[in-house]
Coordinates of C-alpha atoms and ligand atoms in Angstrom, one line a residue:
Chain A
M1 CA 156.3 -70.2 -9.1
A2 CA 153.4 -71.0 -11.0
T3 CA 152.9 -74.9 -10.0
A4 CA 151.2 -74.3 -6.7
A5 CA 148.8 -71.4 -7.9
G6 CA 147.0 -74.0 -10.2
F7 CA 146.9 -72.5 -14.4
D8 CA 147.3 -69.4 -14.8
F9 CA 145.6 -68.5 -18.1
R10 CA 146.3 -65.0 -18.3
R11 CA 149.8 -65.4 -18.1
W12 CA 149.7 -67.9 -20.6
R13 CA 147.1 -66.3 -23.2
L14 CA 149.3 -65.3 -25.8
V15 CA 151.0 -68.6 -26.0
L16 CA 147.9 -70.4 -26.1
L17 CA 146.4 -67.9 -28.9
G18 CA 149.9 -68.4 -31.1
G19 CA 150.2 -72.0 -30.1
L20 CA 146.5 -72.7 -32.1
L21 CA 147.3 -70.4 -35.1
V22 CA 150.6 -72.1 -35.3
G23 CA 149.2 -75.2 -34.6
I24 CA 146.7 -75.0 -37.7
V25 CA 149.2 -74.4 -39.7
L26 CA 151.2 -77.2 -38.8
F27 CA 148.5 -79.3 -39.2
A28 CA 147.4 -78.6 -42.6
A29 CA 151.3 -78.7 -43.7
I30 CA 151.6 -82.3 -42.6
F31 CA 148.8 -83.6 -42.8
A32 CA 147.7 -81.4 -46.4
P33 CA 147.0 -84.8 -48.5
W34 CA 144.1 -85.2 -46.5
V35 CA 143.3 -81.6 -45.8
A36 CA 143.7 -80.6 -48.9
P37 CA 140.1 -81.1 -51.3
Y38 CA 142.0 -81.5 -54.6
S39 CA 145.7 -81.8 -56.0
P40 CA 147.5 -78.5 -56.2
F41 CA 148.7 -79.7 -59.6
D42 CA 145.7 -80.6 -61.1
L43 CA 145.0 -78.6 -64.2
D44 CA 141.3 -77.4 -65.4
V45 CA 141.6 -75.0 -68.0
A46 CA 137.4 -74.4 -67.9
K47 CA 137.6 -73.5 -65.0
M48 CA 140.8 -71.0 -64.7
L49 CA 140.2 -67.9 -62.6
Q50 CA 136.9 -68.9 -60.9
G51 CA 135.8 -67.1 -58.1
P52 CA 135.1 -68.2 -54.6
S53 CA 132.1 -71.2 -55.2
A54 CA 130.8 -74.3 -53.4
A55 CA 133.5 -76.5 -55.2
H56 CA 136.5 -74.2 -54.9
W57 CA 135.9 -72.6 -51.7
L58 CA 138.9 -70.1 -52.3
G59 CA 138.2 -69.9 -56.0
T60 CA 141.2 -71.2 -58.9
D61 CA 144.5 -69.9 -60.2
E62 CA 144.9 -69.0 -63.9
L63 CA 145.7 -72.4 -64.5
G64 CA 142.2 -73.6 -62.7
R65 CA 144.2 -75.3 -59.7
D66 CA 142.6 -75.3 -56.6
V67 CA 143.6 -72.3 -54.5
L68 CA 143.1 -73.5 -50.9
S69 CA 144.8 -76.4 -51.9
R70 CA 147.9 -75.1 -53.4
A71 CA 147.9 -72.6 -50.3
I72 CA 148.0 -75.6 -48.3
Y73 CA 150.2 -77.3 -49.7
A74 CA 152.5 -74.2 -50.0
A75 CA 152.4 -74.4 -45.9
R76 CA 154.7 -77.5 -46.0
I77 CA 157.2 -75.9 -48.0
S78 CA 157.2 -73.0 -45.8
M79 CA 157.3 -75.2 -42.6
Q80 CA 160.2 -76.8 -44.1
V81 CA 162.0 -74.1 -44.9
A82 CA 161.5 -72.2 -41.3
L83 CA 162.2 -75.7 -39.5
L84 CA 165.3 -76.1 -41.4
A85 CA 166.6 -72.4 -41.5
V86 CA 166.0 -72.0 -37.9
T87 CA 167.6 -74.9 -37.0
V88 CA 170.7 -74.0 -39.0
G89 CA 170.6 -70.4 -37.4
L90 CA 169.9 -71.5 -33.8
V91 CA 172.5 -74.8 -33.9
G92 CA 175.4 -72.8 -35.7
G93 CA 174.4 -69.5 -33.6
T94 CA 174.0 -71.3 -30.1
L95 CA 177.7 -72.8 -30.8
I96 CA 179.4 -69.7 -31.8
G97 CA 177.9 -68.1 -29.1
M98 CA 179.0 -70.2 -26.2
T99 CA 182.0 -70.7 -27.4
A100 CA 182.8 -66.9 -27.6
A101 CA 181.7 -66.7 -24.1
Y102 CA 183.0 -69.5 -22.4
F103 CA 186.4 -69.1 -24.1
G104 CA 186.5 -65.2 -24.0
G105 CA 189.6 -63.4 -25.4
L106 CA 190.9 -63.7 -28.7
V107 CA 188.4 -66.4 -29.6
E108 CA 185.5 -64.1 -29.0
Q109 CA 186.7 -61.1 -30.6
A110 CA 187.2 -63.2 -34.0
L111 CA 184.0 -64.9 -33.8
M112 CA 181.8 -61.7 -32.8
R113 CA 183.4 -59.6 -35.3
A114 CA 182.5 -62.1 -38.1
M115 CA 179.0 -61.9 -36.5
D116 CA 178.9 -58.4 -36.7
L117 CA 180.3 -58.5 -40.4
L118 CA 177.4 -61.0 -41.6
F119 CA 175.0 -59.1 -39.2
S120 CA 175.5 -55.8 -41.0
F121 CA 173.9 -57.3 -44.6
P122 CA 170.3 -56.7 -45.2
A123 CA 168.9 -60.4 -44.5
I124 CA 167.5 -60.4 -48.3
L125 CA 170.4 -59.5 -49.8
L126 CA 172.6 -61.9 -48.0
A127 CA 170.2 -64.5 -48.7
V128 CA 170.3 -63.2 -52.7
V129 CA 173.7 -63.6 -52.7
L130 CA 174.4 -66.9 -50.9
M131 CA 171.8 -68.3 -53.5
A132 CA 173.1 -66.8 -56.5
S133 CA 176.5 -69.1 -55.3
L134 CA 174.5 -71.9 -54.0
G135 CA 172.0 -72.2 -56.6
T136 CA 168.2 -71.4 -56.3
S137 CA 166.4 -74.8 -54.8
V138 CA 164.5 -75.0 -51.8
L139 CA 167.3 -76.7 -50.1
N140 CA 169.4 -73.5 -50.7
A141 CA 166.8 -70.9 -49.2
M142 CA 166.9 -73.1 -46.3
I143 CA 170.3 -72.7 -46.2
A144 CA 170.7 -69.2 -47.0
I145 CA 168.0 -68.1 -44.6
G146 CA 169.7 -70.3 -41.8
I147 CA 173.4 -68.5 -42.0
V148 CA 170.9 -65.3 -42.0
F149 CA 170.0 -66.1 -38.4
I150 CA 173.1 -67.1 -36.9
P151 CA 174.7 -63.8 -35.9
G152 CA 171.5 -62.8 -34.2
F153 CA 171.2 -66.4 -32.4
S154 CA 175.2 -66.3 -31.6
R155 CA 174.3 -63.1 -29.9
L156 CA 171.7 -64.2 -27.8
A157 CA 173.2 -67.3 -26.8
R158 CA 176.9 -65.4 -26.2
A159 CA 174.6 -62.7 -23.7
S160 CA 172.6 -65.4 -21.9
T161 CA 176.1 -67.7 -21.6
Q162 CA 177.8 -65.3 -20.0
A163 CA 175.0 -64.3 -17.3
V164 CA 175.0 -67.9 -16.7
L165 CA 178.8 -67.8 -16.1
R166 CA 178.5 -65.7 -13.7
Q167 CA 176.4 -68.0 -11.5
Q168 CA 177.8 -70.5 -8.7
Y169 CA 177.1 -73.6 -10.6
I170 CA 179.3 -73.4 -12.9
E171 CA 182.5 -72.7 -10.4
A172 CA 180.7 -75.6 -8.6
A173 CA 181.1 -77.7 -11.7
R174 CA 184.8 -77.2 -12.3
S175 CA 185.1 -77.7 -8.6
I176 CA 184.4 -81.3 -9.2
G177 CA 186.4 -81.6 -12.5
M178 CA 184.3 -81.0 -14.9
S179 CA 185.6 -80.5 -18.6
D180 CA 184.8 -77.7 -20.3
I181 CA 183.0 -78.9 -23.2
R182 CA 180.8 -80.4 -20.6
I183 CA 180.2 -77.4 -18.7
I184 CA 179.2 -75.8 -22.1
F185 CA 177.0 -78.5 -22.9
R186 CA 175.3 -79.8 -19.5
E187 CA 175.7 -76.8 -17.6
I188 CA 175.3 -74.2 -19.6
L189 CA 173.3 -75.2 -22.7
P190 CA 169.9 -76.3 -20.5
N191 CA 170.2 -72.9 -18.7
I192 CA 170.2 -70.7 -21.6
T193 CA 167.7 -72.7 -24.1
A194 CA 164.0 -70.3 -22.8
P195 CA 165.7 -67.0 -24.4
L196 CA 166.9 -69.1 -27.4
M197 CA 163.4 -70.8 -27.6
V198 CA 161.7 -67.3 -27.6
E199 CA 164.0 -66.1 -30.1
A200 CA 163.5 -69.6 -31.9
A201 CA 159.9 -68.5 -32.5
V202 CA 160.2 -65.2 -33.6
A203 CA 163.1 -66.0 -36.0
F204 CA 160.4 -68.8 -37.5
A205 CA 157.7 -66.1 -38.3
Y206 CA 160.8 -64.5 -40.1
A207 CA 162.0 -67.4 -42.3
V208 CA 158.5 -67.7 -43.4
L209 CA 158.7 -64.2 -44.3
L210 CA 162.2 -64.6 -45.9
E211 CA 161.3 -67.8 -47.7
S212 CA 157.8 -66.0 -49.4
A213 CA 160.2 -62.9 -50.3
L214 CA 162.5 -65.7 -52.0
S215 CA 160.0 -67.2 -53.8
F216 CA 158.5 -64.3 -55.0
L217 CA 161.5 -63.2 -56.5
G218 CA 161.8 -66.7 -58.1
L219 CA 164.5 -67.6 -55.9
G220 CA 163.1 -69.8 -53.3
A221 CA 160.5 -73.0 -54.6
Q222 CA 159.9 -72.9 -58.3
P223 CA 156.7 -73.6 -60.0
P224 CA 154.7 -75.9 -60.3
D225 CA 155.5 -76.3 -56.5
P226 CA 153.3 -74.0 -54.5
S227 CA 154.7 -71.5 -52.0
W228 CA 153.1 -68.4 -50.6
G229 CA 156.0 -66.3 -52.2
N230 CA 155.0 -67.9 -55.3
M231 CA 151.3 -67.7 -55.4
L232 CA 151.9 -63.8 -54.4
S233 CA 153.9 -63.5 -57.4
T234 CA 151.7 -65.3 -59.7
G235 CA 148.6 -63.3 -58.0
R236 CA 149.8 -60.3 -58.7
G237 CA 149.4 -60.2 -62.3
F238 CA 145.4 -60.4 -61.8
M239 CA 144.9 -58.4 -59.2
A240 CA 142.3 -56.6 -60.8
Q241 CA 140.4 -60.0 -62.1
A242 CA 140.9 -62.4 -59.2
P243 CA 142.4 -60.5 -56.1
W244 CA 141.5 -64.0 -54.4
L245 CA 145.5 -65.5 -56.0
S246 CA 147.3 -62.9 -53.8
I247 CA 144.5 -62.5 -51.1
V248 CA 144.9 -66.2 -49.8
P249 CA 148.6 -66.5 -49.6
G250 CA 148.7 -63.3 -48.0
M251 CA 146.7 -64.4 -45.3
A252 CA 148.2 -67.9 -45.1
M253 CA 151.2 -65.7 -44.6
F254 CA 149.4 -63.5 -41.9
I255 CA 148.1 -65.8 -39.9
C256 CA 151.6 -68.2 -39.6
V257 CA 153.3 -65.0 -39.0
L258 CA 151.2 -63.5 -36.5
G259 CA 151.4 -67.0 -34.9
F260 CA 155.0 -67.2 -34.3
N261 CA 155.1 -63.7 -33.6
L262 CA 152.4 -64.1 -30.5
L263 CA 154.3 -67.6 -29.2
G264 CA 157.5 -65.6 -29.0
D265 CA 156.2 -62.8 -27.1
G266 CA 154.2 -64.8 -25.1
L267 CA 157.0 -67.3 -24.5
R268 CA 158.9 -64.2 -23.7
D269 CA 156.9 -63.1 -20.8
V270 CA 156.4 -66.5 -19.2
T271 CA 159.9 -67.1 -19.1
D272 CA 161.3 -63.7 -18.3
P273 CA 161.7 -63.5 -14.7
H274 CA 161.1 -59.8 -14.4
M275 CA 158.0 -60.2 -15.9
R276 CA 156.6 -62.8 -12.9
E277 CA 154.8 -60.6 -10.0
Chain B
M1 CA 199.5 -76.9 25.9
D2 CA 199.6 -75.9 22.2
I3 CA 200.1 -79.1 20.4
R4 CA 199.4 -80.3 17.3
S5 CA 198.4 -84.0 18.5
R6 CA 197.4 -85.6 15.0
A7 CA 200.8 -84.0 14.0
L8 CA 202.4 -86.7 16.1
Q9 CA 200.9 -89.8 15.1
D10 CA 200.8 -89.3 11.2
G11 CA 203.9 -88.4 9.4
R12 CA 202.3 -86.5 6.6
P13 CA 200.0 -83.5 6.4
T14 CA 197.1 -84.3 3.8
L15 CA 197.6 -80.9 2.6
S16 CA 200.9 -78.8 3.1
I17 CA 200.7 -75.1 1.3
R18 CA 204.1 -72.8 1.9
D19 CA 204.6 -69.2 1.4
L20 CA 201.7 -68.4 -0.8
T21 CA 201.1 -65.6 -2.3
V22 CA 198.2 -64.4 -5.0
D23 CA 198.5 -61.0 -6.9
F24 CA 195.9 -59.6 -9.0
P25 CA 198.0 -57.1 -11.5
K26 CA 196.6 -53.9 -11.8
R27 CA 197.9 -50.7 -13.8
D28 CA 200.2 -49.5 -10.5
G29 CA 202.0 -53.0 -9.6
A30 CA 200.0 -55.6 -8.0
F31 CA 197.2 -56.1 -4.9
R32 CA 198.4 -58.5 -3.2
A33 CA 195.2 -60.9 -2.4
V34 CA 197.5 -63.5 -0.3
D35 CA 200.6 -62.8 1.2
G36 CA 203.2 -65.3 2.1
V37 CA 200.8 -68.0 3.6
S38 CA 201.7 -71.1 5.1
L39 CA 199.7 -73.7 6.6
D40 CA 198.9 -77.3 7.1
V41 CA 196.2 -79.7 7.4
W42 CA 196.8 -82.9 8.9
P43 CA 194.5 -86.2 8.2
G44 CA 191.6 -86.5 10.2
E45 CA 192.0 -82.7 11.5
I46 CA 189.5 -79.8 10.6
V47 CA 191.6 -76.8 10.3
G48 CA 190.0 -73.5 10.9
V49 CA 190.8 -70.6 8.6
I50 CA 189.0 -67.3 10.0
G51 CA 189.4 -63.9 8.9
E52 CA 187.4 -60.7 7.9
S53 CA 186.1 -59.9 4.4
G54 CA 188.7 -59.6 2.1
S55 CA 191.2 -61.2 3.8
G56 CA 192.3 -63.3 1.6
K57 CA 190.4 -66.8 2.6
T58 CA 188.7 -67.6 -0.6
M59 CA 191.4 -67.0 -2.4
T60 CA 194.1 -69.3 -0.2
A61 CA 191.2 -71.9 -1.1
L62 CA 190.9 -71.1 -4.9
S63 CA 194.4 -71.5 -5.0
T64 CA 194.8 -75.2 -3.7
L65 CA 191.8 -76.2 -6.1
R66 CA 193.7 -73.8 -8.9
M67 CA 190.5 -72.2 -9.6
L68 CA 191.5 -68.5 -9.0
P69 CA 190.5 -66.1 -11.8
K70 CA 192.4 -66.0 -14.9
R71 CA 194.8 -62.9 -13.8
A72 CA 195.4 -63.7 -10.8
V73 CA 199.4 -64.7 -10.4
V74 CA 200.4 -67.1 -8.0
S75 CA 203.9 -68.4 -6.2
G76 CA 205.1 -70.4 -3.3
S77 CA 204.0 -74.5 -3.2
I78 CA 200.8 -76.3 -2.6
E79 CA 201.2 -80.1 -1.6
L80 CA 198.2 -82.7 -1.7
G81 CA 199.5 -86.0 -0.4
Q82 CA 202.5 -86.0 -2.8
R83 CA 201.1 -83.9 -5.4
R84 CA 202.5 -80.6 -6.4
I85 CA 199.4 -79.0 -7.2
L86 CA 200.5 -75.8 -8.8
D87 CA 202.9 -78.0 -10.8
L88 CA 200.2 -80.4 -12.0
S89 CA 198.8 -79.8 -16.1
P90 CA 195.1 -78.7 -16.1
A91 CA 194.4 -82.1 -17.2
D92 CA 195.8 -83.8 -13.9
M93 CA 194.3 -80.9 -11.9
R94 CA 190.5 -81.4 -13.2
K95 CA 191.2 -85.5 -12.3
L96 CA 191.7 -84.5 -8.8
R97 CA 188.8 -82.2 -8.3
G98 CA 185.8 -83.8 -6.9
D99 CA 188.1 -87.0 -6.7
R100 CA 190.9 -86.1 -4.1
L101 CA 189.8 -82.7 -3.5
S102 CA 186.0 -81.8 -2.9
F103 CA 185.0 -78.1 -2.9
I104 CA 182.0 -76.8 -0.4
P105 CA 180.8 -73.5 -1.3
Q106 CA 179.1 -70.8 0.4
D107 CA 175.6 -70.8 -0.9
A108 CA 174.4 -74.2 -1.9
M109 CA 171.5 -73.2 -3.7
R110 CA 173.5 -71.1 -5.8
A111 CA 175.9 -73.6 -6.7
L112 CA 173.3 -76.3 -7.5
N113 CA 172.1 -76.4 -11.1
P114 CA 168.7 -75.2 -11.3
T115 CA 167.8 -77.4 -14.8
M116 CA 169.3 -80.9 -13.1
R117 CA 167.6 -83.3 -10.9
I118 CA 169.4 -83.4 -7.2
G119 CA 170.5 -87.5 -7.8
R120 CA 172.4 -86.4 -11.1
Q121 CA 174.6 -83.6 -9.6
V122 CA 175.4 -85.6 -6.2
G123 CA 176.2 -88.4 -8.5
E124 CA 177.9 -86.4 -11.2
P125 CA 181.5 -87.0 -9.6
L126 CA 181.0 -90.6 -10.3
V127 CA 180.3 -90.0 -13.5
L128 CA 183.3 -87.9 -14.1
H129 CA 185.9 -90.0 -12.6
R130 CA 184.6 -93.8 -12.2
N131 CA 182.9 -93.9 -15.4
L132 CA 179.3 -94.6 -13.6
S133 CA 176.1 -95.0 -15.8
F134 CA 173.9 -92.5 -15.1
K135 CA 171.4 -94.9 -13.2
A136 CA 174.5 -96.6 -11.1
A137 CA 175.2 -92.9 -10.2
V138 CA 171.9 -92.0 -8.6
S139 CA 171.5 -94.9 -7.1
R140 CA 174.9 -94.4 -5.4
A141 CA 173.5 -90.5 -5.1
V142 CA 170.6 -92.4 -2.8
D143 CA 173.2 -93.7 -0.3
L144 CA 175.1 -90.4 -0.2
L145 CA 172.2 -88.4 0.3
R146 CA 170.9 -91.3 2.9
A147 CA 174.9 -90.5 4.5
V148 CA 173.8 -87.0 5.1
H149 CA 170.2 -87.5 6.9
V150 CA 168.3 -86.4 3.8
R151 CA 165.0 -88.1 4.2
E152 CA 163.6 -90.1 1.8
P153 CA 166.8 -90.3 -0.2
E154 CA 164.9 -92.9 -2.8
R155 CA 162.4 -90.0 -3.9
R156 CA 164.9 -87.2 -2.9
V157 CA 166.6 -87.9 -5.8
E158 CA 164.1 -87.1 -8.5
D159 CA 163.8 -83.6 -7.2
Y160 CA 165.1 -80.4 -8.3
P161 CA 167.1 -78.0 -6.5
H162 CA 164.3 -75.5 -5.7
G163 CA 162.2 -78.4 -4.2
F164 CA 165.5 -78.5 -1.4
S165 CA 165.5 -76.3 1.6
G166 CA 168.4 -74.3 2.3
G167 CA 170.0 -76.9 4.7
M168 CA 169.2 -79.8 2.3
Q169 CA 170.5 -78.2 -0.6
Q170 CA 173.8 -77.8 1.7
R171 CA 173.5 -81.3 2.6
A172 CA 173.3 -82.4 -1.2
M173 CA 176.7 -80.4 -1.8
I174 CA 178.1 -82.5 1.2
A175 CA 177.0 -85.2 -0.1
M176 CA 178.6 -84.7 -3.7
G177 CA 181.8 -83.9 -1.9
L178 CA 181.5 -87.1 -0.6
A179 CA 181.1 -89.2 -3.5
L180 CA 184.7 -90.1 -4.0
E181 CA 185.8 -90.0 -0.5
P182 CA 188.4 -87.4 -0.6
E183 CA 191.4 -86.8 1.0
L184 CA 190.3 -82.8 1.5
I185 CA 187.2 -81.0 1.7
I186 CA 187.7 -77.6 1.5
A187 CA 184.4 -75.9 3.0
D188 CA 184.2 -72.0 2.2
E189 CA 181.5 -70.6 4.8
P190 CA 179.4 -73.1 3.8
T191 CA 176.8 -72.6 6.6
T192 CA 176.9 -68.8 6.4
A193 CA 173.7 -68.5 4.0
L194 CA 171.9 -71.2 6.5
D195 CA 169.9 -70.0 9.7
V196 CA 171.4 -71.0 13.6
T197 CA 170.0 -74.5 13.9
V198 CA 170.3 -75.5 10.4
Q199 CA 174.0 -74.5 10.6
A200 CA 174.3 -76.5 13.8
Q201 CA 173.4 -79.5 12.0
V202 CA 175.4 -79.0 9.2
L203 CA 178.6 -78.5 11.6
K204 CA 177.4 -81.6 13.0
L205 CA 177.4 -83.3 10.2
L206 CA 181.1 -82.6 9.1
K207 CA 182.4 -83.5 12.4
E208 CA 180.7 -86.7 11.7
I209 CA 182.0 -87.0 8.6
R210 CA 185.7 -86.9 9.9
D211 CA 185.1 -89.1 12.8
R212 CA 183.6 -91.7 10.4
E213 CA 185.7 -91.3 7.0
A214 CA 189.1 -89.7 9.0
T215 CA 188.4 -87.0 6.1
S216 CA 190.7 -83.6 6.4
I217 CA 188.6 -80.6 6.4
L218 CA 189.8 -77.1 5.4
F219 CA 187.0 -74.7 6.7
I220 CA 186.8 -71.0 5.9
T221 CA 184.6 -68.9 8.0
H222 CA 184.3 -65.6 9.7
D223 CA 182.7 -66.8 12.6
L224 CA 184.3 -67.5 15.6
G225 CA 181.3 -69.5 16.9
V226 CA 181.7 -72.1 14.3
V227 CA 185.1 -72.1 14.9
A228 CA 184.9 -72.7 18.5
E229 CA 182.8 -75.6 17.9
L230 CA 184.5 -77.5 14.9
C231 CA 188.3 -76.7 14.3
D232 CA 190.8 -78.8 16.0
W233 CA 193.3 -76.0 15.0
V234 CA 192.9 -72.3 13.9
Y235 CA 194.9 -70.2 11.2
V236 CA 194.0 -66.5 11.9
M237 CA 193.8 -64.0 8.5
Y238 CA 194.3 -60.6 8.2
R239 CA 194.9 -58.7 5.2
G240 CA 196.4 -61.8 3.2
R241 CA 198.5 -63.0 6.5
I242 CA 198.7 -65.6 8.7
V243 CA 198.5 -63.7 12.0
E244 CA 198.3 -66.3 14.3
Q245 CA 197.6 -70.0 14.5
G246 CA 197.2 -72.2 17.6
S247 CA 194.6 -75.1 19.0
V248 CA 191.3 -73.6 19.4
E249 CA 191.7 -73.6 23.0
R250 CA 194.9 -71.7 23.1
I251 CA 193.6 -69.0 20.8
F252 CA 190.5 -68.6 22.4
M253 CA 192.1 -68.6 25.9
D254 CA 195.5 -66.9 25.3
P255 CA 195.2 -64.8 21.7
R256 CA 198.7 -63.3 21.1
D257 CA 198.1 -61.2 17.9
D258 CA 196.3 -57.7 18.4
Y259 CA 193.8 -58.4 15.1
T260 CA 193.0 -61.8 17.3
K261 CA 192.5 -60.5 20.5
M262 CA 190.3 -57.5 18.6
L263 CA 188.5 -60.4 16.8
L264 CA 187.7 -62.0 20.0
A265 CA 186.7 -58.8 21.5
S266 CA 184.2 -57.8 18.7
T267 CA 182.4 -61.4 19.5
P268 CA 181.0 -60.5 22.9
T269 CA 178.2 -63.4 22.5
L270 CA 180.8 -66.4 21.8
F271 CA 181.4 -67.7 25.8
P272 CA 177.6 -67.7 26.7
R273 CA 177.2 -69.7 23.5
E274 CA 180.1 -72.0 24.0
A275 CA 179.3 -72.9 27.7
A276 CA 176.3 -73.5 26.2
I277 CA 177.3 -76.3 23.9
Ligands
ATP301 N1 189.0 -60.8 -9.4 C1 189.8 -60.2 -8.9 N2 190.4 -59.3 -9.1 C2 191.2 -58.2 -8.3 N3 191.1 -58.6 -6.9 C3 190.4 -59.6 -6.0 C4 189.9 -60.5 -6.9 N4 189.0 -61.4 -6.3 C5 189.6 -61.1 -5.2 N5 190.2 -59.8 -5.0 C6 190.4 -59.3 -3.7 O1 191.4 -60.4 -3.5 C7 191.1 -60.0 -1.8 C8 190.7 -61.5 -1.3 O2 190.1 -61.8 -1.5 P1 189.2 -63.0 -1.2 O3 187.6 -63.5 -1.8 O4 189.8 -64.1 -0.8 O5 188.8 -62.5 0.4 P2 187.5 -63.4 1.5 O6 188.6 -63.6 3.0 O7 187.0 -64.6 1.1 O8 186.5 -62.5 2.2 P3 185.0 -63.1 1.9 O9 184.6 -63.3 3.8 O10 184.1 -61.7 1.9 O11 184.6 -64.4 1.4 C9 190.0 -59.0 -1.5 O12 190.8 -57.7 -1.6 C10 189.7 -58.9 -2.9 O13 189.0 -57.6 -3.5
MG302 MG1 185.5 -65.7 0.6

């Protein structure tokens, strides 16, 4: 146990670095109205497509809006979408995976074959199909991305549950008369949260990318609401005159995705017993 | 004399097993893990079941708890008090477990949930069977831990299992088993994982509990020394069958079955140790 040895910086450095990047993005998203120097919607035709300057640190877009402010507000949408999508995937996948592993037999067969089917669709295609039937909106984007995540979480939850089921404390819980439902939520769930949290961090990064891809395709956040994806999409048309229109949302996405991936990898190392000396 | 003194005092055994068989189906027929076992445990009696590894001791215990592996096929009859265990519905059986019937497993460390505080775990049977609140259960857990001689129980209920030594973990399991003053405690090699001094303390505790609460105890072991120290009556098991039964004195002084003789002969340290007690 690391408790007696004091804080082991080296073991936690990935978590700290990832946490720092994620923290910056979350801070910007939550406090956007205070952090952003301008409103993301204020048009100023006189100032369109200006390069970075003292007034507009990261330049202005084709309608004269402040790019930094738009990128900051876009973080809000990305974080909201990612949070809800990961929640849908995590909750749905965990319930399905735990149920499958706990009851086994036909229940498990049916659930896991359904997950295989869902998993075999390319993620972006699945999201596009779901959006096509649900209609395009940010909320539907969240749900679509969340459903894409369910198979991955369910497999992880199933494997982790199977490992926990072999533990003697499950037998002990049965021996004091605990019901199945109670065993699942009180005995198993707390013991599979570590791997699920690792997966959630990685899924968060993926959700940000998926949301951007959907917005880029015009299926996510609708203009004038800013999202990194639709900013990139517009920026593409001005690549030669105004490269900052693409670079800024691209960098924002990069920082965010890198942060969540580092956090996920770091948590994996910290919680994986095999990585402990 | 080979008389079961308590049988003369009380009319009815706490536990009565008749012609119990446990089969595991295989491709060619079945493997018979328990083969026509009959045994009784009278009120306030500590009954030992001794036998080598694989002789069916645990399967006999698990039959009584109705916690055999799913594919096992059971026949025979098991009565706890007036209840016919094998005929109970799963829900009624669950009500008995941890209430009228407790199980103390071999490896306490692995039988405790690593993510739950000791107080909550020890008090859990009260939450399950007596609808106690979390707080009330934990405060009862303090008394229970005190009764099994855990020092500073008020502080200890807040600990997680890894903060407990092996002996204390086993005491916690015993405290949990005692929570609702069961009619019968089944202990499956509860001291095997402990070193000799701690083992002696735990055995002393079980005896003390029997003397104080008049609880019946079915004690499974492969250690003749433990039987000599603790039990009133012994059943010797070999390859799924009871080959001999008798009072501890009689089994030690005048073993009749060949397997029992072999068992005694292969435990040369026993008599000096027994003499020392
Ligand atoms: N799930 C199972 N499937 C098939 N056979 C099993 C299963 N579980 C146990 N057995 C067999 O049943 C027999 C009795 O096992 P049991 O666990 O009761 O032995 P035991 O006397 O408790 O031994 P030990 O001292 O090692 O605990 C063993 O031969 C074992 O191989
Ligand atoms: Mg056993």
